[in-house]
Amino acid sequence: MTRRIFRAVLSVSFLVCIVGMVTVFMILFHYFDGQLTKELSSEAKYLALSVENYGMQALEDLPDNSERVTLVAPDGKVLFDNHADPDKMDNHANREEIVEAMKNGSAKAVRRSDTIQKQTVYYALKLSNNCVLRVSSTQYTVVAVLAGMIQPFLWITFAILMAVGLLASRISRKIVEPLNQLDLENPDNNESYDELAPLLTKISFQQKTIQRQLLQAKQQQEDLQMITNYMKEGILLIDNKGEILSGNTSALKILGISPDLQIFIGKHKKNILAINRSEPFRKAVDAVLEGRHWETILEADGGYCQMTANPVVRDGEVEGGVLLFVDVTEQRQNEMLRREFTANVSHELKTPLTSISGFAEIMKDGFVKPQDVPQFAGKIFDESQRLIALVGDIIKISQLDEDMLPYEKEEIDLYELSEQIVSRLQNVAQNKGITMTLTGEPVTVKTVRKIADEVIYNLCDNAIKYNRPDGSVKVSITREDHQVLLKVEDTGIGISPADQRRVFERFYRVDKSHSKQIGGTGLGLSIVKHGAAYLGVKIRLESVLGEGSCFSLSFPDEESLPQKCDSEDLGLET
């Protein structure tokens, strides 16, 4: 222990020393680098002023030991250089600092040389005659400076380590000395560190502690049994003969068996195959008893469950297995819904594509008169727009469903947003003889503007589409019971009770006979449902067949209810 403490103190001290010295070096290096840039900048400005006033003569009078100064014409030709012959120098039009100075008025560039471990700092300044005055200076790189400091650095480090080593040796002995003097036979009589008091107390009551731990272990076993019984996932433990050792009632419920687990364990211990004799189940049991991991899907009690079997191996021998059962019925149903959605999408996409292909083929074969070409092209355009709208709505639903939209909530005026939507739809409503009105008062809610706009727009658009020619659409905003309630009411065809639960499904239409005349993609209310779920807004539908419908959106009122609404309170009501 003494050596460990010694090594720890020494290591920490050495690390602190290294980090400190490197930090100071880097700070100083960057400081001097900045100073050099400032000096070059000042010198360039002074020289620029002299050149502006006295011309080239100001540069020719520079002393021999001055920094390198170069004057470059707008076309990149070197006009003057106090360290080289300008006529023998390459064109500088493509030099980094020259290009940037021509563009921005001034520029800094650094070029390093790996061979001499030095770097040249250039500062270029554009003159009023569009020439560029460049001042440069060389300095050592970080690697070169470090290489020069290695010897003094090593001496300083060695001296520090020697001092720290002596100090660490004394500290470690002083720390360990009270521990070596402990009387473990009489732990209550020891006077040592306060931190050791719990340890000494535990040693003093070792026998009582062991007894208490045995009681606690039994209690924990009972608690574990109780916890596993309340788990939704099912667990069964089997031995190497396949007999059930323990488990929970959830496993039996998932497998569709009587939840009385005591029938299968204890004195009534039975083989695991007594629970289920299906082929996938037997394969999983055989695999786990052979020491192999196995996963499979079982059909049980009208649903599906995922069975995961893991072997318990000790010293290379299989002692038994752990079987985990998870109800995946809902996932399977979701997968079926996804496949149904895919089939519907394929059908909906096929219709406009077939129309576009048919019209295009007729035009390609020359069966269309020149005067009829605009008509056919118009039909192709209409079908392509329908296809674009359909694909756009599908993308919106997918993004909402997968929570892929990178939006953040903000404070918006719901009345102002609704007013903008009503204004956008006024022409559509007037063309159908429908009156749109908005009532209420300005109210602020915290939501995602783009998604809220999409949801409200689709509700209003649907109210216009499925309305009668002389009907009306009323949008109202009120506060009720710590909520902001937005209602969209229409005097349209209404929705029957049988259809009310399905109107939010993708591609579902209440009036299928007039769907082509009404237009749309059949995804409007599905976008509303997913958008509301994304925003955490509750939807309510009230409708009477032949009289009209009312869709309500309940937003949490930020003023009267500052705390967040529980997610379980958000959903769909009809």
mmCIF file of C-alpha atoms in Angstrom, residues 254-449:
data_model
loop_
_atom_site.group_PDB
_atom_site.id
_atom_site.type_symbol
_atom_site.label_atom_id
_atom_site.label_comp_id
_atom_site.label_asym_id
_atom_site.label_seq_id
_atom_site.Cartn_x
_atom_site.Cartn_y
_atom_site.Cartn_z
ATOM 1 C CA ILE A 254 -47.688 -14.527 -22.211
ATOM 2 C CA LEU A 255 -47.669 -18.222 -23.133
ATOM 3 C CA GLY A 256 -51.404 -18.455 -22.439
ATOM 4 C CA ILE A 257 -51.116 -20.831 -19.465
ATOM 5 C CA SER A 258 -52.688 -20.749 -15.980
ATOM 6 C CA PRO A 259 -50.749 -18.155 -13.940
ATOM 7 C CA ASP A 260 -50.278 -20.540 -10.987
ATOM 8 C CA LEU A 261 -46.484 -20.918 -11.144
ATOM 9 C CA GLN A 262 -46.345 -23.202 -8.091
ATOM 10 C CA ILE A 263 -47.744 -26.019 -10.223
ATOM 11 C CA PHE A 264 -44.477 -26.098 -12.168
ATOM 12 C CA ILE A 265 -41.851 -25.469 -9.427
ATOM 13 C CA GLY A 266 -41.028 -26.618 -5.915
ATOM 14 C CA LYS A 267 -42.328 -30.033 -5.017
ATOM 15 C CA HIS A 268 -44.299 -30.057 -8.253
ATOM 16 C CA LYS A 269 -41.255 -29.325 -10.381
ATOM 17 C CA LYS A 270 -41.981 -30.115 -14.032
ATOM 18 C CA ASN A 271 -40.124 -30.076 -17.312
ATOM 19 C CA ILE A 272 -40.213 -26.868 -19.320
ATOM 20 C CA LEU A 273 -41.753 -28.702 -22.281
ATOM 21 C CA ALA A 274 -44.922 -29.212 -20.214
ATOM 22 C CA ILE A 275 -45.635 -25.532 -20.775
ATOM 23 C CA ASN A 276 -45.254 -25.504 -24.543
ATOM 24 C CA ARG A 277 -44.556 -28.340 -26.961
ATOM 25 C CA SER A 278 -44.396 -26.353 -30.195
ATOM 26 C CA GLU A 279 -41.444 -26.960 -32.484
ATOM 27 C CA PRO A 280 -39.906 -23.446 -32.161
ATOM 28 C CA PHE A 281 -40.128 -23.708 -28.363
ATOM 29 C CA ARG A 282 -38.485 -27.160 -28.301
ATOM 30 C CA LYS A 283 -35.668 -25.968 -30.578
ATOM 31 C CA ALA A 284 -34.965 -23.020 -28.269
ATOM 32 C CA VAL A 285 -34.877 -25.264 -25.168
ATOM 33 C CA ASP A 286 -32.623 -27.819 -26.884
ATOM 34 C CA ALA A 287 -30.268 -25.051 -28.023
ATOM 35 C CA VAL A 288 -29.926 -23.453 -24.591
ATOM 36 C CA LEU A 289 -29.275 -26.833 -22.910
ATOM 37 C CA GLU A 290 -26.525 -27.398 -25.478
ATOM 38 C CA GLY A 291 -24.938 -24.075 -24.484
ATOM 39 C CA ARG A 292 -26.156 -21.994 -27.428
ATOM 40 C CA HIS A 293 -27.998 -18.674 -27.494
ATOM 41 C CA TRP A 294 -31.347 -18.844 -29.305
ATOM 42 C CA GLU A 295 -34.060 -16.403 -30.330
ATOM 43 C CA THR A 296 -37.422 -17.194 -31.894
ATOM 44 C CA ILE A 297 -40.991 -15.927 -32.249
ATOM 45 C CA LEU A 298 -43.813 -17.959 -30.703
ATOM 46 C CA GLU A 299 -47.550 -17.824 -31.387
ATOM 47 C CA ALA A 300 -49.370 -17.982 -28.074
ATOM 48 C CA ASP A 301 -52.850 -17.127 -26.842
ATOM 49 C CA GLY A 302 -53.829 -15.406 -30.089
ATOM 50 C CA GLY A 303 -50.745 -13.191 -30.061
ATOM 51 C CA TYR A 304 -47.000 -13.288 -30.563
ATOM 52 C CA CYS A 305 -44.085 -13.329 -28.151
ATOM 53 C CA GLN A 306 -40.339 -13.175 -28.656
ATOM 54 C CA MET A 307 -38.449 -15.896 -26.816
ATOM 55 C CA THR A 308 -34.784 -15.346 -25.975
ATOM 56 C CA ALA A 309 -32.870 -18.269 -24.460
ATOM 57 C CA ASN A 310 -29.433 -17.841 -22.852
ATOM 58 C CA PRO A 311 -27.418 -20.693 -21.338
ATOM 59 C CA VAL A 312 -25.902 -20.540 -17.836
ATOM 60 C CA VAL A 313 -22.381 -21.960 -18.057
ATOM 61 C CA ARG A 314 -20.024 -22.678 -15.147
ATOM 62 C CA ASP A 315 -16.541 -24.160 -15.594
ATOM 63 C CA GLY A 316 -17.406 -25.089 -19.160
ATOM 64 C CA GLU A 317 -20.498 -27.037 -18.148
ATOM 65 C CA VAL A 318 -24.077 -25.979 -18.873
ATOM 66 C CA GLU A 319 -25.864 -25.537 -15.526
ATOM 67 C CA GLY A 320 -29.186 -24.463 -17.004
ATOM 68 C CA GLY A 321 -30.752 -21.591 -18.904
ATOM 69 C CA VAL A 322 -32.622 -18.323 -18.645
ATOM 70 C CA LEU A 323 -35.695 -17.937 -20.862
ATOM 71 C CA LEU A 324 -37.049 -14.432 -21.493
ATOM 72 C CA PHE A 325 -40.470 -13.860 -23.048
ATOM 73 C CA VAL A 326 -41.580 -10.476 -24.425
ATOM 74 C CA ASP A 327 -45.043 -9.818 -25.826
ATOM 75 C CA VAL A 328 -44.534 -8.473 -29.369
ATOM 76 C CA THR A 329 -48.148 -8.692 -30.511
ATOM 77 C CA GLU A 330 -48.379 -4.918 -30.889
ATOM 78 C CA GLN A 331 -45.159 -4.795 -32.900
ATOM 79 C CA ARG A 332 -46.462 -7.497 -35.213
ATOM 80 C CA GLN A 333 -49.723 -5.619 -35.647
ATOM 81 C CA ASN A 334 -47.779 -2.444 -36.411
ATOM 82 C CA GLU A 335 -45.794 -4.373 -38.998
ATOM 83 C CA MET A 336 -49.040 -5.555 -40.593
ATOM 84 C CA LEU A 337 -50.296 -1.961 -40.626
ATOM 85 C CA ARG A 338 -47.033 -0.889 -42.225
ATOM 86 C CA ARG A 339 -47.412 -3.512 -44.938
ATOM 87 C CA GLU A 340 -51.005 -2.442 -45.515
ATOM 88 C CA PHE A 341 -49.805 1.152 -45.786
ATOM 89 C CA THR A 342 -47.168 0.099 -48.307
ATOM 90 C CA ALA A 343 -49.811 -1.676 -50.377
ATOM 91 C CA ASN A 344 -52.058 1.405 -50.273
ATOM 92 C CA VAL A 345 -49.168 3.667 -51.256
ATOM 93 C CA SER A 346 -48.343 1.374 -54.178
ATOM 94 C CA HIS A 347 -51.957 1.497 -55.335
ATOM 95 C CA GLU A 348 -52.253 5.272 -54.951
ATOM 96 C CA LEU A 349 -48.962 5.846 -56.776
ATOM 97 C CA LYS A 350 -49.855 3.436 -59.556
ATOM 98 C CA THR A 351 -53.030 5.321 -60.545
ATOM 99 C CA PRO A 352 -51.441 8.687 -61.511
ATOM 100 C CA LEU A 353 -48.380 6.948 -62.944
ATOM 101 C CA THR A 354 -50.570 4.797 -65.188
ATOM 102 C CA SER A 355 -52.449 7.889 -66.388
ATOM 103 C CA ILE A 356 -49.225 9.796 -67.072
ATOM 104 C CA SER A 357 -47.739 6.802 -68.907
ATOM 105 C CA GLY A 358 -50.913 6.309 -71.006
ATOM 106 C CA PHE A 359 -51.206 9.948 -72.074
ATOM 107 C CA ALA A 360 -47.483 10.149 -72.809
ATOM 108 C CA GLU A 361 -47.572 6.939 -74.874
ATOM 109 C CA ILE A 362 -50.477 8.248 -76.988
ATOM 110 C CA MET A 363 -48.599 11.503 -77.600
ATOM 111 C CA LYS A 364 -45.368 9.648 -78.389
ATOM 112 C CA ASP A 365 -47.065 7.435 -80.991
ATOM 113 C CA GLY A 366 -48.478 10.518 -82.753
ATOM 114 C CA PHE A 367 -52.162 9.725 -82.183
ATOM 115 C CA VAL A 368 -52.848 13.198 -80.781
ATOM 116 C CA LYS A 369 -53.797 16.102 -82.994
ATOM 117 C CA PRO A 370 -51.730 19.267 -82.537
ATOM 118 C CA GLN A 371 -54.716 21.171 -81.205
ATOM 119 C CA ASP A 372 -55.305 18.425 -78.591
ATOM 120 C CA VAL A 373 -51.711 18.415 -77.288
ATOM 121 C CA PRO A 374 -52.371 21.146 -74.640
ATOM 122 C CA GLN A 375 -55.304 19.121 -73.334
ATOM 123 C CA PHE A 376 -53.247 15.937 -73.001
ATOM 124 C CA ALA A 377 -50.312 17.871 -71.537
ATOM 125 C CA GLY A 378 -52.700 19.430 -69.024
ATOM 126 C CA LYS A 379 -53.886 15.992 -67.948
ATOM 127 C CA ILE A 380 -50.292 14.815 -67.577
ATOM 128 C CA PHE A 381 -49.527 17.932 -65.532
ATOM 129 C CA ASP A 382 -52.581 17.403 -63.282
ATOM 130 C CA GLU A 383 -51.644 13.767 -62.628
ATOM 131 C CA SER A 384 -47.999 14.660 -61.960
ATOM 132 C CA GLN A 385 -49.089 17.345 -59.484
ATOM 133 C CA ARG A 386 -51.306 14.774 -57.793
ATOM 134 C CA LEU A 387 -48.328 12.420 -57.646
ATOM 135 C CA ILE A 388 -46.064 15.145 -56.206
ATOM 136 C CA ALA A 389 -48.674 16.037 -53.556
ATOM 137 C CA LEU A 390 -49.087 12.368 -52.651
ATOM 138 C CA VAL A 391 -45.334 11.811 -52.269
ATOM 139 C CA GLY A 392 -45.023 15.027 -50.240
ATOM 140 C CA ASP A 393 -47.788 13.941 -47.846
ATOM 141 C CA ILE A 394 -46.241 10.475 -47.474
ATOM 142 C CA ILE A 395 -42.887 12.060 -46.590
ATOM 143 C CA LYS A 396 -44.557 14.340 -44.033
ATOM 144 C CA ILE A 397 -46.309 11.399 -42.343
ATOM 145 C CA SER A 398 -43.104 9.330 -42.298
ATOM 146 C CA GLN A 399 -41.136 12.184 -40.748
ATOM 147 C CA LEU A 400 -43.814 12.803 -38.125
ATOM 148 C CA ASP A 401 -44.158 9.079 -37.422
ATOM 149 C CA GLU A 402 -40.399 8.617 -36.976
ATOM 150 C CA ASP A 403 -39.983 11.912 -35.069
ATOM 151 C CA MET A 404 -37.375 13.015 -37.602
ATOM 152 C CA LEU A 405 -38.386 16.684 -37.864
ATOM 153 C CA PRO A 406 -35.644 18.894 -36.341
ATOM 154 C CA TYR A 407 -38.012 21.615 -35.110
ATOM 155 C CA GLU A 408 -38.097 23.385 -31.773
ATOM 156 C CA LYS A 409 -41.159 24.811 -30.067
ATOM 157 C CA GLU A 410 -41.619 28.565 -29.979
ATOM 158 C CA GLU A 411 -44.133 31.103 -28.706
ATOM 159 C CA ILE A 412 -46.670 31.862 -31.459
ATOM 160 C CA ASP A 413 -49.974 33.725 -31.680
ATOM 161 C CA LEU A 414 -52.486 30.996 -32.559
ATOM 162 C CA TYR A 415 -55.080 33.572 -33.682
ATOM 163 C CA GLU A 416 -52.592 35.234 -36.053
ATOM 164 C CA LEU A 417 -51.549 31.855 -37.498
ATOM 165 C CA SER A 418 -55.208 30.861 -38.050
ATOM 166 C CA GLU A 419 -55.895 34.234 -39.660
ATOM 167 C CA GLN A 420 -53.099 33.634 -42.180
ATOM 168 C CA ILE A 421 -54.436 30.144 -43.012
ATOM 169 C CA VAL A 422 -58.006 31.416 -43.475
ATOM 170 C CA SER A 423 -56.664 34.161 -45.755
ATOM 171 C CA ARG A 424 -54.794 31.594 -47.886
ATOM 172 C CA LEU A 425 -57.944 29.486 -48.330
ATOM 173 C CA GLN A 426 -60.413 32.340 -48.954
ATOM 174 C CA ASN A 427 -60.170 32.104 -52.760
ATOM 175 C CA VAL A 428 -60.707 28.327 -52.720
ATOM 176 C CA ALA A 429 -63.735 28.738 -50.455
ATOM 177 C CA GLN A 430 -65.234 31.554 -52.528
ATOM 178 C CA ASN A 431 -64.900 29.529 -55.724
ATOM 179 C CA LYS A 432 -67.129 26.883 -54.082
ATOM 180 C CA GLY A 433 -69.526 29.426 -52.593
ATOM 181 C CA ILE A 434 -68.392 28.679 -49.038
ATOM 182 C CA THR A 435 -68.095 31.365 -46.331
ATOM 183 C CA MET A 436 -65.055 31.212 -44.010
ATOM 184 C CA THR A 437 -64.980 33.108 -40.711
ATOM 185 C CA LEU A 438 -62.525 33.387 -37.811
ATOM 186 C CA THR A 439 -63.552 34.343 -34.274
ATOM 187 C CA GLY A 440 -61.702 34.567 -31.003
ATOM 188 C CA GLU A 441 -58.884 36.573 -29.527
ATOM 189 C CA PRO A 442 -55.075 36.642 -29.735
ATOM 190 C CA VAL A 443 -53.647 33.854 -27.591
ATOM 191 C CA THR A 444 -50.057 32.646 -27.259
ATOM 192 C CA VAL A 445 -49.148 28.949 -27.235
ATOM 193 C CA LYS A 446 -45.799 27.194 -27.285
ATOM 194 C CA THR A 447 -45.694 24.904 -30.287
ATOM 195 C CA VAL A 448 -43.961 24.230 -33.619
ATOM 196 C CA ARG A 449 -45.251 26.821 -36.110
#
